[in-house]
XYZ file of C-alpha atoms in Angstrom:
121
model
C 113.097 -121.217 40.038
C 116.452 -119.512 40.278
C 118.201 -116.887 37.647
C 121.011 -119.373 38.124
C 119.237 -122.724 37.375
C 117.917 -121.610 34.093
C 121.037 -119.296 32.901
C 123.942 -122.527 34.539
C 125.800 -119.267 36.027
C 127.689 -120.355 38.764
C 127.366 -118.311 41.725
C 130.787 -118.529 43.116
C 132.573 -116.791 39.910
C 132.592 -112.963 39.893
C 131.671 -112.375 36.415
C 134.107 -109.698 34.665
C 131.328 -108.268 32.629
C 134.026 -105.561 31.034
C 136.235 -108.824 30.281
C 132.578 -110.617 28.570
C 131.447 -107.260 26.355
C 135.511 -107.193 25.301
C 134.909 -111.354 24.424
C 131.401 -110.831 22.922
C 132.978 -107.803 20.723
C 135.989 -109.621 19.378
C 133.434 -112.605 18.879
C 131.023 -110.366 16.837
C 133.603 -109.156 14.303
C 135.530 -112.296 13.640
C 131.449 -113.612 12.791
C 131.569 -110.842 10.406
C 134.743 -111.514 8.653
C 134.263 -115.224 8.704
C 131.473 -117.293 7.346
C 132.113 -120.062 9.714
C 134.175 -120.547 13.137
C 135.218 -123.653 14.738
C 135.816 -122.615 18.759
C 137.626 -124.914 21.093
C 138.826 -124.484 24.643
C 142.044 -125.457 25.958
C 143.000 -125.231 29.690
C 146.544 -124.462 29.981
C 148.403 -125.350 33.560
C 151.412 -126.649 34.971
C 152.277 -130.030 36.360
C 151.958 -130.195 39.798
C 156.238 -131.846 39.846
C 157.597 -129.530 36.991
C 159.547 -126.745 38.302
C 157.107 -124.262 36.893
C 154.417 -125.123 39.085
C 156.851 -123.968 42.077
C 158.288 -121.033 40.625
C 154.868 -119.937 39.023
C 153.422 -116.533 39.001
C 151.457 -114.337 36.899
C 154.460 -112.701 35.078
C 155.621 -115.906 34.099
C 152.735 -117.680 33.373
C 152.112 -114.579 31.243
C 155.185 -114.863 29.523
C 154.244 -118.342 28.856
C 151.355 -118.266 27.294
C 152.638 -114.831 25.212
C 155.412 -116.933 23.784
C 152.815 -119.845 23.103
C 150.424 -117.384 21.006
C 153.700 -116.094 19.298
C 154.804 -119.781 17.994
C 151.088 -119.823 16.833
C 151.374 -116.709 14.264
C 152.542 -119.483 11.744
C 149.443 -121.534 12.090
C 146.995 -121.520 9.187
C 143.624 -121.148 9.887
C 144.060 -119.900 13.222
C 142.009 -116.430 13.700
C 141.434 -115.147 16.599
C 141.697 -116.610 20.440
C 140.989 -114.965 24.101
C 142.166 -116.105 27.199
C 142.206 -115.274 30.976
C 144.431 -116.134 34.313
C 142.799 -117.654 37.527
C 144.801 -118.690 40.226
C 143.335 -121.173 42.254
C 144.566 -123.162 45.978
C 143.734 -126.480 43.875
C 145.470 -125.565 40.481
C 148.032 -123.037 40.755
C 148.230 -120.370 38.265
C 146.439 -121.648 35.033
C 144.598 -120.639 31.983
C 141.581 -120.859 30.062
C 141.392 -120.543 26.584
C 139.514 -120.070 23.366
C 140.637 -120.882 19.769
C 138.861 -119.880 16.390
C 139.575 -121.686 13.434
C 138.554 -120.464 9.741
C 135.610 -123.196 9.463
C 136.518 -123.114 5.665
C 139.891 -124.133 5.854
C 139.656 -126.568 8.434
C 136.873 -129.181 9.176
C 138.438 -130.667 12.797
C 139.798 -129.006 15.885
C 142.006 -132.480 16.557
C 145.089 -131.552 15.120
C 145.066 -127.820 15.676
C 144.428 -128.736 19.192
C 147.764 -131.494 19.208
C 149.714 -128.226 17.779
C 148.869 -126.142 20.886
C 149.735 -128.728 22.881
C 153.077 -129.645 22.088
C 153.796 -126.036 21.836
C 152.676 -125.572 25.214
C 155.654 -124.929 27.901
């Protein structure tokens, strides 16, 4: 049997293991400050007609999700988050990210999750 097929790492990603100890560190010391986390994952992109999917590029899709974590400083519960850019043939430029929610104050990721959304571009 494989390293793959037991660990589910897909062979086709480059792993970023600078990016991962960065993600495991930040991880480690919001455990420490918090007694419990609620994690989510949104992935932002564009839509394929919107004008931002043409005019896309990593500056502005940057920008985008900069001004995003900005309109989120007023969120309560909200703690910590890491993201990352791909580009892709299929999807465009898009992003992947991860939310953590003070597990005290809040006992679903639902409407934290609507918030993003609408606040999303």
């Amino acid at each position: 049997m494989a390293y793959h097929d037991i660990t589910d790492t897909n062979l086709n990603y480059v792993q970023h293991r600078t990016l991962q100890r960065y993600q495991r560190h930040h991880l480690s010391e919001l455990f420490e400050r918090y007694s419990k986390l609620l994690m989510f994952r949104v992935d932002f992109y564009y839509r394929v007609d919107s004008n931002a999917w043409c005019h896309a590029d990593k500056y502005s899709t940057t920008a985008d999700m900069i001004l995003l974590l900005q309109r989120c400083n007023t969120m309560t519960g909200l703690v910590g988050f890491t993201w990352v850019l791909e580009y892709t043939e299929q999807h465009g430029y898009h992003i992947h990210a991860a939310f953590y929610l003070n597990g005290q104050k809040h006992r679903k990721i639902w409407p934290t999750f609507k918030t993003l959304q609408a606040l999303w571009v």
